[in-house]
PDB file of C-alpha atoms in Angstrom:
ATOM      1  CA  ALA A   1       8.092  33.530  55.321  1.00  0.00           C
ATOM      2  CA  MET A   2       6.398  30.731  55.141  1.00  0.00           C
ATOM      3  CA  PRO A   3       3.269  32.192  52.199  1.00  0.00           C
ATOM      4  CA  ILE A   4       5.263  33.690  50.299  1.00  0.00           C
ATOM      5  CA  GLY A   5       7.812  30.861  49.924  1.00  0.00           C
ATOM      6  CA  THR A   6       4.029  28.599  49.128  1.00  0.00           C
ATOM      7  CA  MET A   7       2.849  31.509  47.011  1.00  0.00           C
ATOM      8  CA  LEU A   8       6.464  31.603  44.558  1.00  0.00           C
ATOM      9  CA  GLU A   9       6.439  27.977  44.426  1.00  0.00           C
ATOM     10  CA  ALA A  10       2.722  27.504  43.364  1.00  0.00           C
ATOM     11  CA  ILE A  11       3.935  30.983  40.959  1.00  0.00           C
ATOM     12  CA  VAL A  12       5.866  28.859  39.752  1.00  0.00           C
ATOM     13  CA  LEU A  13       4.384  26.030  38.842  1.00  0.00           C
ATOM     14  CA  SER A  14       1.665  27.828  37.687  1.00  0.00           C
ATOM     15  CA  LEU A  15       3.936  28.768  34.923  1.00  0.00           C
ATOM     16  CA  ALA A  16       5.577  25.819  34.197  1.00  0.00           C
ATOM     17  CA  MET A  17       2.407  24.115  33.853  1.00  0.00           C
ATOM     18  CA  ALA A  18       1.075  27.375  31.466  1.00  0.00           C
ATOM     19  CA  ASP A  19       4.351  26.398  30.331  1.00  0.00           C
ATOM     20  CA  SER A  20       3.653  22.791  29.918  1.00  0.00           C
ATOM     21  CA  ILE A  21       0.053  23.597  28.435  1.00  0.00           C
ATOM     22  CA  LYS A  22       1.499  25.542  25.814  1.00  0.00           C
ATOM     23  CA  ARG A  23       3.645  23.426  24.346  1.00  0.00           C
ATOM     24  CA  ALA A  24       0.755  20.618  24.393  1.00  0.00           C
ATOM     25  CA  GLU A  25      -1.162  23.032  21.766  1.00  0.00           C
ATOM     26  CA  LYS A  26       1.464  23.747  19.795  1.00  0.00           C
ATOM     27  CA  GLU A  27       1.664  19.903  19.694  1.00  0.00           C
ATOM     28  CA  ARG A  28      -1.494  19.393  18.744  1.00  0.00           C
ATOM     29  CA  ILE A  29      -1.702  22.035  16.234  1.00  0.00           C
ATOM     30  CA  ASP A  30       1.225  21.095  14.096  1.00  0.00           C
ATOM     31  CA  ALA A  31      -0.199  17.299  14.605  1.00  0.00           C
ATOM     32  CA  ASN A  32      -3.629  18.344  12.463  1.00  0.00           C
ATOM     33  CA  GLU A  33      -1.398  20.925  10.137  1.00  0.00           C
ATOM     34  CA  ASN A  34       0.883  17.806   9.085  1.00  0.00           C
ATOM     35  CA  ALA A  35      -2.730  15.948   8.711  1.00  0.00           C
ATOM     36  CA  VAL A  36      -4.241  18.619   6.935  1.00  0.00           C
ATOM     37  CA  ASN A  37      -1.085  18.585   4.750  1.00  0.00           C
ATOM     38  CA  MET A  38      -0.751  14.117   4.177  1.00  0.00           C
ATOM     39  CA  LEU A  39      -4.371  14.249   3.569  1.00  0.00           C
ATOM     40  CA  SER A  40      -3.727  17.009   0.670  1.00  0.00           C
ATOM     41  CA  LEU A  41      -1.137  15.223  -0.481  1.00  0.00           C
ATOM     42  CA  TYR A  42      -2.777  12.033  -0.766  1.00  0.00           C
ATOM     43  CA  ARG A  43      -5.683  13.116  -2.275  1.00  0.00           C
ATOM     44  CA  SER A  44      -3.426  14.673  -5.409  1.00  0.00           C
ATOM     45  CA  VAL A  45      -1.460  11.424  -5.538  1.00  0.00           C
ATOM     46  CA  PHE A  46      -4.899   9.582  -5.256  1.00  0.00           C
ATOM     47  CA  ASP A  47      -6.829  12.308  -7.790  1.00  0.00           C
ATOM     48  CA  ASN A  48      -3.344  12.624 -10.528  1.00  0.00           C
ATOM     49  CA  ALA A  49      -2.801   8.591 -10.729  1.00  0.00           C
ATOM     50  CA  ILE A  50      -1.519   7.909 -14.121  1.00  0.00           C
ATOM     51  CA  GLU A  51      -4.192   4.341 -12.979  1.00  0.00           C
ATOM     52  CA  GLY A  52      -6.955   4.299 -12.653  1.00  0.00           C
ATOM     53  CA  LEU A  53      -7.884   4.030  -8.299  1.00  0.00           C
ATOM     54  CA  TYR A  54     -11.515   3.170  -6.532  1.00  0.00           C
ATOM     55  CA  GLN A  55     -12.277   2.613  -3.042  1.00  0.00           C
ATOM     56  CA  MET A  56     -16.121  -0.195  -2.785  1.00  0.00           C
ATOM     57  CA  SER A  57     -18.043  -0.920   0.101  1.00  0.00           C
ATOM     58  CA  LEU A  58     -18.411  -4.620   0.512  1.00  0.00           C
ATOM     59  CA  GLY A  59     -21.865  -4.325  -0.589  1.00  0.00           C
ATOM     60  CA  GLY A  60     -20.297  -2.719  -4.032  1.00  0.00           C
ATOM     61  CA  ARG A  61     -21.242   0.361  -4.291  1.00  0.00           C
ATOM     62  CA  LEU A  62     -18.354   3.001  -4.942  1.00  0.00           C
ATOM     63  CA  LEU A  63     -17.199   4.861  -2.252  1.00  0.00           C
ATOM     64  CA  SER A  64     -14.948   7.502  -4.310  1.00  0.00           C
ATOM     65  CA  ALA A  65     -12.687   6.912  -8.215  1.00  0.00           C
ATOM     66  CA  ASN A  66      -9.712   9.471  -8.731  1.00  0.00           C
ATOM     67  CA  ARG A  67     -10.082  10.263 -12.445  1.00  0.00           C
ATOM     68  CA  ALA A  68      -8.570   8.064 -14.620  1.00  0.00           C
ATOM     69  CA  PHE A  69     -10.926   5.387 -12.902  1.00  0.00           C
ATOM     70  CA  SER A  70     -13.626   7.882 -14.988  1.00  0.00           C
ATOM     71  CA  ARG A  71     -11.994   8.244 -17.626  1.00  0.00           C
ATOM     72  CA  MET A  72     -11.173   4.283 -18.363  1.00  0.00           C
ATOM     73  CA  LEU A  73     -15.543   4.035 -17.664  1.00  0.00           C
ATOM     74  CA  GLY A  74     -16.472   6.459 -19.838  1.00  0.00           C
ATOM     75  CA  TYR A  75     -17.183   9.040 -17.596  1.00  0.00           C
ATOM     76  CA  SER A  76     -16.371  12.375 -17.736  1.00  0.00           C
ATOM     77  CA  ASN A  77     -15.352  13.173 -14.646  1.00  0.00           C
ATOM     78  CA  PRO A  78     -15.667  10.881 -11.436  1.00  0.00           C
ATOM     79  CA  THR A  79     -18.832  12.374  -9.954  1.00  0.00           C
ATOM     80  CA  HIS A  80     -20.754  11.060 -12.551  1.00  0.00           C
ATOM     81  CA  LEU A  81     -19.133   7.888 -12.814  1.00  0.00           C
ATOM     82  CA  LEU A  82     -19.998   7.325  -8.315  1.00  0.00           C
ATOM     83  CA  ASP A  83     -23.839   8.533  -9.834  1.00  0.00           C
ATOM     84  CA  ASP A  84     -23.932   5.610 -12.035  1.00  0.00           C
ATOM     85  CA  SER A  85     -22.273   2.514  -9.046  1.00  0.00           C
ATOM     86  CA  ASN A  86     -23.828   0.254  -9.699  1.00  0.00           C
ATOM     87  CA  ALA A  87     -23.582   0.040 -13.342  1.00  0.00           C
ATOM     88  CA  VAL A  88     -20.263   0.613 -12.849  1.00  0.00           C
ATOM     89  CA  THR A  89     -19.520  -2.330 -10.832  1.00  0.00           C
ATOM     90  CA  GLU A  90     -21.066  -5.149 -12.967  1.00  0.00           C
ATOM     91  CA  ARG A  91     -18.242  -3.349 -15.508  1.00  0.00           C
ATOM     92  CA  ILE A  92     -15.515  -3.972 -13.255  1.00  0.00           C
ATOM     93  CA  PHE A  93     -16.426  -7.272 -11.763  1.00  0.00           C
ATOM     94  CA  GLN A  94     -17.963  -9.022 -14.699  1.00  0.00           C
ATOM     95  CA  ALA A  95     -17.870 -12.573 -12.705  1.00  0.00           C
ATOM     96  CA  GLN A  96     -18.836 -11.500  -9.234  1.00  0.00           C
ATOM     97  CA  GLU A  97     -19.650 -14.177  -7.463  1.00  0.00           C
ATOM     98  CA  THR A  98     -16.345 -16.160  -8.217  1.00  0.00           C
ATOM     99  CA  GLN A  99     -14.084 -12.647  -7.875  1.00  0.00           C
ATOM    100  CA  ILE A 100     -16.050 -12.042  -3.787  1.00  0.00           C
ATOM    101  CA  LYS A 101     -14.980 -15.300  -2.928  1.00  0.00           C
ATOM    102  CA  GLN A 102     -11.922 -14.479  -3.962  1.00  0.00           C
ATOM    103  CA  LEU A 103     -10.894 -11.645  -2.530  1.00  0.00           C
ATOM    104  CA  SER A 104     -13.190 -13.096   0.744  1.00  0.00           C
ATOM    105  CA  GLN A 105     -11.360 -16.578   1.198  1.00  0.00           C
ATOM    106  CA  VAL A 106      -7.572 -14.484  -0.119  1.00  0.00           C
ATOM    107  CA  GLY A 107      -8.190 -11.761  -0.221  1.00  0.00           C
ATOM    108  CA  TRP A 108      -7.045  -9.800  -2.889  1.00  0.00           C
ATOM    109  CA  LEU A 109      -7.351 -10.918  -5.882  1.00  0.00           C
ATOM    110  CA  SER A 110      -6.042  -9.914  -9.845  1.00  0.00           C
ATOM    111  CA  GLU A 111      -6.528 -10.653 -13.463  1.00  0.00           C
ATOM    112  CA  GLN A 112      -6.948  -9.120 -16.890  1.00  0.00           C
ATOM    113  CA  ILE A 113     -10.638  -8.088 -18.181  1.00  0.00           C
ATOM    114  CA  GLU A 114     -11.673  -5.619 -20.840  1.00  0.00           C
ATOM    115  CA  ILE A 115     -13.745  -3.082 -19.557  1.00  0.00           C
ATOM    116  CA  PRO A 116     -17.491  -2.112 -22.662  1.00  0.00           C
ATOM    117  CA  ARG A 117     -17.279   0.719 -23.541  1.00  0.00           C
ATOM    118  CA  GLY A 118     -19.979   1.761 -25.727  1.00  0.00           C
ATOM    119  CA  THR A 119     -19.534   2.385 -29.092  1.00  0.00           C
ATOM    120  CA  GLU A 120     -15.943   3.048 -28.090  1.00  0.00           C
ATOM    121  CA  ARG A 121     -13.535   0.033 -28.654  1.00  0.00           C
ATOM    122  CA  ALA A 122     -13.448  -2.025 -24.977  1.00  0.00           C
ATOM    123  CA  LEU A 123     -10.710  -1.510 -22.762  1.00  0.00           C
ATOM    124  CA  PRO A 124      -8.349  -3.939 -22.046  1.00  0.00           C
ATOM    125  CA  VAL A 125      -7.314  -3.421 -18.239  1.00  0.00           C
ATOM    126  CA  LEU A 126      -5.388  -5.560 -15.247  1.00  0.00           C
ATOM    127  CA  HIS A 127      -7.850  -4.567 -12.654  1.00  0.00           C
ATOM    128  CA  TYR A 128      -5.944  -5.066  -8.800  1.00  0.00           C
ATOM    129  CA  SER A 129      -8.219  -4.839  -6.088  1.00  0.00           C
ATOM    130  CA  LYS A 130      -7.760  -6.057  -2.240  1.00  0.00           C
ATOM    131  CA  LEU A 131      -9.331  -6.112   0.950  1.00  0.00           C
ATOM    132  CA  VAL A 132      -9.589  -3.160   3.001  1.00  0.00           C
ATOM    133  CA  THR A 133      -9.531  -4.724   6.774  1.00  0.00           C
ATOM    134  CA  ASP A 134      -9.531  -3.484  10.740  1.00  0.00           C
ATOM    135  CA  VAL A 135      -5.825  -4.837  13.539  1.00  0.00           C
ATOM    136  CA  ASP A 136      -8.537  -7.514  14.131  1.00  0.00           C
ATOM    137  CA  GLY A 137      -9.579  -8.933  10.221  1.00  0.00           C
ATOM    138  CA  THR A 138     -12.582  -7.705  10.208  1.00  0.00           C
ATOM    139  CA  PRO A 139     -13.467  -6.584   6.815  1.00  0.00           C
ATOM    140  CA  LEU A 140     -14.295  -2.722   6.025  1.00  0.00           C
ATOM    141  CA  HIS A 141     -13.586  -1.879   2.734  1.00  0.00           C
ATOM    142  CA  ILE A 142     -12.311  -2.747  -1.212  1.00  0.00           C
ATOM    143  CA  GLU A 143      -9.837  -1.144  -3.050  1.00  0.00           C
ATOM    144  CA  GLY A 144      -9.426  -1.899  -6.409  1.00  0.00           C
ATOM    145  CA  LYS A 145      -6.974  -0.051  -8.784  1.00  0.00           C
ATOM    146  CA  LEU A 146      -6.634  -0.456 -13.528  1.00  0.00           C
ATOM    147  CA  THR A 147      -4.077  -0.236 -15.207  1.00  0.00           C
ATOM    148  CA  ASP A 148      -4.794   0.377 -19.198  1.00  0.00           C
ATOM    149  CA  VAL A 149      -2.760  -2.530 -20.330  1.00  0.00           C
ATOM    150  CA  SER A 150      -4.221  -1.179 -24.135  1.00  0.00           C
ATOM    151  CA  GLU A 151      -0.531  -1.043 -25.504  1.00  0.00           C
ATOM    152  CA  ARG A 152       1.507  -2.817 -24.848  1.00  0.00           C
ATOM    153  CA  LYS A 153      -1.556  -5.114 -26.133  1.00  0.00           C
ATOM    154  CA  GLU A 154      -1.546  -2.997 -29.795  1.00  0.00           C
ATOM    155  CA  ARG A 155       2.480  -3.906 -29.125  1.00  0.00           C
ATOM    156  CA  GLU A 156       2.023  -7.785 -28.506  1.00  0.00           C
ATOM    157  CA  ARG A 157      -0.416  -7.483 -32.212  1.00  0.00           C
ATOM    158  CA  ALA A 158       1.656  -5.539 -33.530  1.00  0.00           C
ATOM    159  CA  GLN A 159       4.799  -8.136 -32.230  1.00  0.00           C
ATOM    160  CA  ARG A 160       2.919 -11.107 -33.195  1.00  0.00           C
ATOM    161  CA  GLU A 161       2.594  -9.903 -37.412  1.00  0.00           C
ATOM    162  CA  ARG A 162       5.720  -9.414 -37.707  1.00  0.00           C
ATOM    163  CA  LEU A 163       7.324 -12.557 -36.677  1.00  0.00           C
ATOM    164  CA  LYS A 164       4.046 -14.412 -38.660  1.00  0.00           C
ATOM    165  CA  ILE A 165       5.414 -11.388 -42.080  1.00  0.00           C
ATOM    166  CA  ARG A 166       8.448 -13.264 -40.630  1.00  0.00           C
ATOM    167  CA  ARG A 167       7.288 -17.090 -40.137  1.00  0.00           C
ATOM    168  CA  GLU A 168       5.270 -16.715 -44.125  1.00  0.00           C
ATOM    169  CA  LYS A 169       8.699 -14.419 -45.399  1.00  0.00           C
ATOM    170  CA  ASP A 170      10.802 -17.908 -44.389  1.00  0.00           C
ATOM    171  CA  VAL A 171       8.639 -20.545 -45.669  1.00  0.00           C
ATOM    172  CA  ALA A 172       8.030 -18.353 -49.142  1.00  0.00           C
ATOM    173  CA  GLN A 173      12.380 -18.334 -48.713  1.00  0.00           C
ATOM    174  CA  ARG A 174      12.085 -22.528 -47.813  1.00  0.00           C
ATOM    175  CA  ALA A 175       9.589 -23.013 -50.796  1.00  0.00           C
ATOM    176  CA  THR A 176      11.299 -21.111 -53.581  1.00  0.00           C
ATOM    177  CA  ASP A 177      15.336 -23.138 -52.325  1.00  0.00           C
ATOM    178  CA  SER A 178      13.182 -26.180 -52.401  1.00  0.00           C
ATOM    179  CA  LYS A 179      11.963 -25.731 -56.253  1.00  0.00           C
ATOM    180  CA  SER A 180      15.538 -24.152 -57.132  1.00  0.00           C
ATOM    181  CA  GLU A 181      16.723 -27.205 -55.880  1.00  0.00           C
ATOM    182  CA  PHE A 182      14.953 -29.307 -57.227  1.00  0.00           C
ATOM    183  CA  LEU A 183      14.730 -27.309 -60.861  1.00  0.00           C
ATOM    184  CA  LYS A 184      18.827 -27.825 -60.378  1.00  0.00           C
ATOM    185  CA  HIS A 185      18.552 -30.910 -59.930  1.00  0.00           C
ATOM    186  CA  MET A 186      16.122 -31.944 -62.585  1.00  0.00           C
ATOM    187  CA  SER A 187      18.315 -29.935 -65.532  1.00  0.00           C
ATOM    188  CA  TYR A 188      21.557 -31.251 -64.589  1.00  0.00           C
ATOM    189  CA  GLU A 189      20.166 -34.710 -65.077  1.00  0.00           C
ATOM    190  CA  ILE A 190      17.630 -33.624 -68.622  1.00  0.00           C
ATOM    191  CA  ARG A 191      20.958 -32.699 -69.754  1.00  0.00           C
ATOM    192  CA  THR A 192      22.975 -35.864 -68.175  1.00  0.00           C
ATOM    193  CA  HIS A 193      21.294 -38.719 -70.548  1.00  0.00           C
ATOM    194  CA  LEU A 194      20.518 -35.963 -73.272  1.00  0.00           C
ATOM    195  CA  ALA A 195      24.281 -35.770 -73.374  1.00  0.00           C
ATOM    196  CA  SER A 196      24.109 -39.365 -73.692  1.00  0.00           C
ATOM    197  CA  ILE A 197      21.890 -39.403 -76.751  1.00  0.00           C
ATOM    198  CA  ILE A 198      23.331 -37.184 -78.760  1.00  0.00           C
ATOM    199  CA  GLY A 199      26.807 -39.289 -77.978  1.00  0.00           C
ATOM    200  CA  PHE A 200      24.681 -42.699 -78.896  1.00  0.00           C
ATOM    201  CA  SER A 201      22.902 -40.874 -81.816  1.00  0.00           C
ATOM    202  CA  GLU A 202      26.575 -39.669 -83.899  1.00  0.00           C
ATOM    203  CA  TYR A 203      28.284 -43.704 -83.832  1.00  0.00           C
TER     204      TYR A 203
END
């Protein structure tokens, strides 16, 4: 009876262990699939974002960039942009010493800059970048975002132009009103004096 009981117990334990291993394997596979799906989703969001997104090494070399970032800097695709990494870095970090100092001290940087684009008009953008660190605070890399503000700048310019035209109209209207008031007053004064002169001449 003892060997049979021990054997049955061993079989039951083996089956339980096999089931546990299968469940752990399935959970691992599911976790891997979820990680792949999340990575794919992140990559899709990164690539199709309307803002220009990039990652840069601490040495200033571009690690990755999306299509919007490439377009803003005048490149047809991110591959060409990454091949020209140093030139790109100089165009978005135009005051490198000051900017790097702020990044190292504060951990982030926000500024409005104009990106030169060869023969095209410079593109006004809002540049935000941050220093990414590990749990111990050790710097790992730089992440950044460019937001095209050319439409907003154009609206602001149009609004300033409208305000300027309105002020000029107001000034012209006030000048016209002042002139009319002056002529009205002078006409009254002249008529008054003429009436007196005419009155005296009739005696």
